[in-house]
Coordinates of C-alpha atoms in Angstrom, one line a residue:
X1 CA -6.6 -13.5 4.1
X2 CA -6.1 -11.2 1.5
X3 CA -6.9 -7.6 1.3
X4 CA -6.5 -4.5 -0.7
X5 CA -6.1 -0.9 0.9
X6 CA -7.3 2.1 -0.7
X7 CA -5.5 5.2 0.4
X8 CA -2.4 3.0 0.9
X9 CA 0.3 5.8 0.6
X10 CA -1.4 8.1 3.1
X11 CA -0.4 7.7 6.9
X12 CA -3.4 5.6 7.8
X13 CA -3.1 3.5 5.1
X14 CA 0.7 2.8 5.9
X15 CA -0.6 1.8 9.4
X16 CA -3.2 -0.6 8.0
X17 CA -0.6 -2.2 5.9
X18 CA 1.6 -2.8 9.1
X19 CA -1.2 -4.0 11.1
X20 CA -2.4 -6.3 8.6
X21 CA 1.2 -7.9 8.0
X22 CA 1.5 -8.2 11.8
X23 CA -1.8 -10.2 11.7
X24 CA -0.3 -12.5 8.6
X25 CA -2.6 -10.9 6.0
X26 CA -1.4 -10.6 2.4
X27 CA -1.5 -7.0 0.9
X28 CA -3.1 -8.1 -2.7
X29 CA -3.3 -4.4 -4.0
X30 CA -2.1 -1.1 -2.9
X31 CA -4.3 1.8 -4.3
X32 CA -3.4 5.5 -3.7
X33 CA -6.5 8.1 -3.7
X34 CA -5.2 9.2 -6.8
X35 CA -4.8 6.1 -8.6
X36 CA -7.4 4.0 -10.6
X37 CA -9.5 1.6 -8.6
X38 CA -9.9 -0.9 -11.5
X39 CA -7.9 -3.6 -9.7
X40 CA -8.5 -2.6 -6.3
X41 CA -11.0 -5.5 -5.8
X42 CA -9.0 -8.2 -7.8
X43 CA -8.4 -11.5 -5.9
X44 CA -9.1 -9.7 -2.4
X45 CA -11.1 -11.2 0.6
X46 CA -11.9 -7.4 1.7
X47 CA -11.0 -3.8 0.9
X48 CA -10.0 -1.3 3.8
X49 CA -10.5 2.2 3.0
X50 CA -8.8 5.0 4.4
X51 CA -8.6 7.5 1.6
X52 CA -11.0 10.6 1.1
X53 CA -14.5 11.3 0.0
X54 CA -13.6 11.4 -3.6
X55 CA -12.0 8.0 -3.7
X56 CA -14.4 6.5 -1.6
X57 CA -17.1 7.8 -3.9
X58 CA -15.3 6.2 -6.7
X59 CA -14.8 3.0 -5.1
X60 CA -18.3 2.4 -4.1
X61 CA -19.6 3.5 -7.4
X62 CA -16.9 1.1 -9.3
X63 CA -18.4 -1.6 -6.9
X64 CA -21.9 -1.0 -7.4
X65 CA -21.6 -1.0 -11.4
X66 CA -19.3 -3.8 -11.8
X67 CA -21.5 -5.8 -9.2
X68 CA -18.5 -6.7 -7.1
X69 CA -18.9 -9.1 -4.1
X70 CA -15.9 -7.9 -1.9
X71 CA -17.0 -6.8 1.6
X72 CA -15.9 -3.4 2.7
X73 CA -14.4 -1.5 5.7
X74 CA -14.6 2.1 5.3
X75 CA -12.7 4.4 7.6
X76 CA -12.6 7.7 5.6
X77 CA -14.0 10.5 7.4
X78 CA -15.6 13.8 5.9
X79 CA -18.1 11.5 4.0
X80 CA -21.8 13.0 3.4
X81 CA -25.4 11.5 3.1
X82 CA -24.6 10.7 -0.4
X83 CA -21.6 8.3 0.5
X84 CA -23.9 6.5 3.2
X85 CA -26.7 6.0 0.5
X86 CA -24.1 4.4 -1.7
X87 CA -22.9 2.0 0.9
X88 CA -26.5 1.3 1.7
X89 CA -27.1 0.5 -1.9
X90 CA -23.8 -2.0 -2.1
X91 CA -25.0 -3.4 1.1
X92 CA -28.3 -4.7 -0.4
X93 CA -25.7 -7.8 -1.6
X94 CA -22.4 -7.3 0.2
X95 CA -21.4 -6.5 3.9
X96 CA -20.0 -3.2 4.3
X97 CA -18.6 -2.0 7.6
X98 CA -18.4 1.9 8.3
X99 CA -17.1 3.7 11.1
X100 CA -15.5 7.1 11.5
X101 CA -13.5 5.9 14.3
X102 CA -12.1 2.2 14.8
X103 CA -11.2 2.6 18.4
X104 CA -12.6 -0.1 20.6
X105 CA -12.2 2.3 23.6
X106 CA -14.3 5.0 21.7
X107 CA -17.0 2.2 21.1
X108 CA -16.9 2.0 24.9
X109 CA -16.9 5.7 25.3
X110 CA -20.3 5.9 22.9
X111 CA -21.8 3.4 25.1
X112 CA -21.2 5.2 28.1
X113 CA -22.4 8.5 26.4
X114 CA -25.7 6.9 25.5
X115 CA -26.0 5.7 29.1
X116 CA -25.5 9.1 30.9
X117 CA -27.4 10.9 28.2
X118 CA -30.5 8.3 28.7
X119 CA -30.0 8.9 32.7
X120 CA -29.5 12.8 32.6
X121 CA -32.0 13.7 29.9
X122 CA -32.1 17.6 28.9
X123 CA -31.6 18.5 32.6
X124 CA -27.7 18.9 31.9
X125 CA -26.3 21.0 29.1
X126 CA -24.1 18.9 26.8
X127 CA -21.0 20.2 24.8
X128 CA -18.8 18.2 22.5
X129 CA -15.2 19.5 22.1
X130 CA -13.4 18.1 19.1
X131 CA -9.4 18.4 18.9
X132 CA -7.2 17.2 15.9
X133 CA -4.0 18.0 14.0
X134 CA -3.8 21.2 11.7
X135 CA -4.1 19.2 8.6
X136 CA -7.4 17.6 9.0
X137 CA -9.7 18.9 6.9
X138 CA -13.5 18.0 8.1
X139 CA -14.9 19.7 10.9
X140 CA -16.5 18.7 13.4
X141 CA -14.9 15.4 13.2
X142 CA -16.9 12.2 12.2
X143 CA -16.2 10.8 15.7
X144 CA -17.7 14.2 17.2
X145 CA -20.8 13.8 15.0
X146 CA -21.1 10.1 16.1
X147 CA -21.3 11.1 19.7
X148 CA -23.6 14.1 19.1
X149 CA -26.2 11.6 17.4
X150 CA -25.8 9.2 20.3
X151 CA -26.6 11.8 22.7
X152 CA -29.8 13.0 20.3
X153 CA -30.7 9.2 19.9
X154 CA -30.8 8.6 23.7
X155 CA -33.0 11.6 24.5
X156 CA -35.6 10.8 21.9
X157 CA -34.3 14.1 19.5
X158 CA -33.8 14.8 15.9
X159 CA -30.0 15.6 15.9
X160 CA -30.2 18.0 13.2
X161 CA -32.7 20.0 15.0
X162 CA -30.5 20.2 18.5
X163 CA -27.1 20.3 17.1
X164 CA -25.6 23.8 17.1
X165 CA -22.2 24.0 15.1
X166 CA -22.0 27.9 15.1
X167 CA -21.7 30.5 17.6
X168 CA -20.9 33.9 16.7
X169 CA -21.7 37.6 17.4
X170 CA -25.0 38.0 19.3
X171 CA -26.6 34.6 19.8
X172 CA -30.0 33.6 21.6
X173 CA -30.2 32.1 25.0
X174 CA -29.1 28.4 25.0
X175 CA -32.1 26.1 24.0
X176 CA -32.9 23.3 26.2
X177 CA -31.6 20.0 24.9
X178 CA -29.2 21.8 22.8
X179 CA -25.9 19.9 21.7
X180 CA -23.1 22.1 21.1
X181 CA -19.8 21.5 19.1
X182 CA -16.5 23.2 19.6
X183 CA -13.5 22.4 17.3
X184 CA -9.8 23.0 17.3
X185 CA -7.3 22.5 14.7
X186 CA -3.7 22.6 15.8
X187 CA -0.2 20.9 16.4
X188 CA -0.2 17.2 15.7
X189 CA -2.9 16.1 18.0
X190 CA -3.9 12.5 16.8
X191 CA -7.5 13.0 18.0
X192 CA -9.4 14.4 21.5
X193 CA -12.8 14.2 22.0
X194 CA -14.4 15.5 25.2
X195 CA -18.2 15.4 26.3
X196 CA -19.3 17.6 28.8
X197 CA -22.7 17.2 30.9
X198 CA -23.0 20.7 32.6
X199 CA -25.6 20.9 35.3
X200 CA -26.8 23.5 37.5
X201 CA -24.7 22.3 40.7
X202 CA -22.4 19.7 39.0
X203 CA -20.6 18.7 36.0
X204 CA -19.4 15.5 34.5
X205 CA -16.7 15.2 31.4
X206 CA -15.7 12.1 29.5
X207 CA -12.2 12.5 27.8
X208 CA -10.8 10.2 25.2
X209 CA -7.3 10.8 23.7
X210 CA -5.6 8.8 20.9
X211 CA -2.1 8.8 21.1
X212 CA -1.4 7.0 18.0
X213 CA -3.3 6.3 14.5
X214 CA -2.3 2.6 15.0
X215 CA -5.2 2.1 17.1
X216 CA -7.6 2.9 13.9
X217 CA -5.4 0.6 11.8
X218 CA -5.5 -2.4 14.2
X219 CA -9.4 -1.8 14.5
X220 CA -10.2 -1.8 11.0
X221 CA -8.0 -5.0 10.6
X222 CA -9.8 -6.6 13.1
X223 CA -13.2 -5.3 11.5
X224 CA -12.0 -6.8 8.0
X225 CA -11.5 -10.3 9.9
X226 CA -15.3 -10.0 11.1
X227 CA -16.9 -8.5 8.3
X228 CA -16.4 -11.3 5.8
X229 CA -18.2 -13.7 8.0
X230 CA -21.3 -11.5 8.2
X231 CA -24.4 -11.5 5.7
X232 CA -25.1 -8.7 3.6
X233 CA -25.9 -5.4 5.3
X234 CA -24.2 -2.0 6.5
X235 CA -22.5 -2.5 9.8
X236 CA -20.9 -0.2 12.4
X237 CA -18.8 -0.5 15.5
X238 CA -22.0 -1.1 17.4
X239 CA -22.5 -4.3 15.6
X240 CA -19.0 -5.2 16.0
X241 CA -18.6 -4.7 19.4
X242 CA -22.2 -6.0 20.3
X243 CA -21.5 -9.7 20.7
X244 CA -18.4 -9.1 23.1
X245 CA -20.0 -6.3 25.0
X246 CA -23.6 -7.0 25.4
X247 CA -23.3 -10.0 28.0
X248 CA -20.3 -8.2 29.4
X249 CA -22.4 -4.9 30.4
X250 CA -25.5 -7.0 31.4
X251 CA -23.1 -9.1 34.3
X252 CA -21.2 -5.8 35.0
X253 CA -24.5 -3.7 36.1
X254 CA -25.8 -7.2 37.5
X255 CA -22.6 -7.3 39.9
X256 CA -22.8 -3.7 40.8
X257 CA -26.4 -3.3 41.8
X258 CA -26.1 -6.7 43.8
X259 CA -23.0 -5.8 45.4
X260 CA -22.6 -2.0 45.4
X261 CA -23.9 -1.4 49.1
X262 CA -22.3 -4.7 50.7
X263 CA -20.0 -2.6 53.2
X264 CA -19.1 -5.6 55.1
X265 CA -17.5 -7.1 52.2
X266 CA -15.8 -3.9 51.5
X267 CA -14.1 -3.6 54.9
X268 CA -13.1 -7.1 54.6

């Protein structure tokens, strides 16, 4: 499989190239965020993008204007609604994969957060803590936003109406259903996300820590192998993991509820 990498000189670009070569891929084109993207799509089966919002926008506009038919895997963070709209336009004829976090474990966390939010509803206050290294430019992270949107969707709420990004000075009493965000940018933290569900008498926290950017690169490479087999459309990690996780989850909960109270079996 031949791929091109946009953002090839960045840290993530280097990890993507390493992971792709380990899979036996050919790196067809290496393009930095500051280079011209005229040759990015040339002779490639897919393009993996870990660049910056400006470069991602240029790539998408070039792809649309030149009617290229090369699938995209986009992991760039800090993208706006405009970028997503461009993805949707290109995805009318070509498969596009977009995920702010390519970690399979984060996909599992996101699914667990949805289930917990659905079960608890608004009875538990919810906070999301986002910790990254000092060089990260966007805040909150794309992963934190994704998790917040998952919580809002599980509760049947409009994310923009329940998300609280700023707390300063004298603030009003916390609103029911509010999703609070806290951001730390310090040291060389790869990425930590903690979701807290805080009740009157008990609390629950889910914490994910990334210890290497390689997990995102490997996820992107796996996504590129998957996306080239898909029909046109815009895809996310939920689509990527659905076929694997859907039967697994159904089997898991079936086993749990049928044998969870079998004390005789536990004592054997």
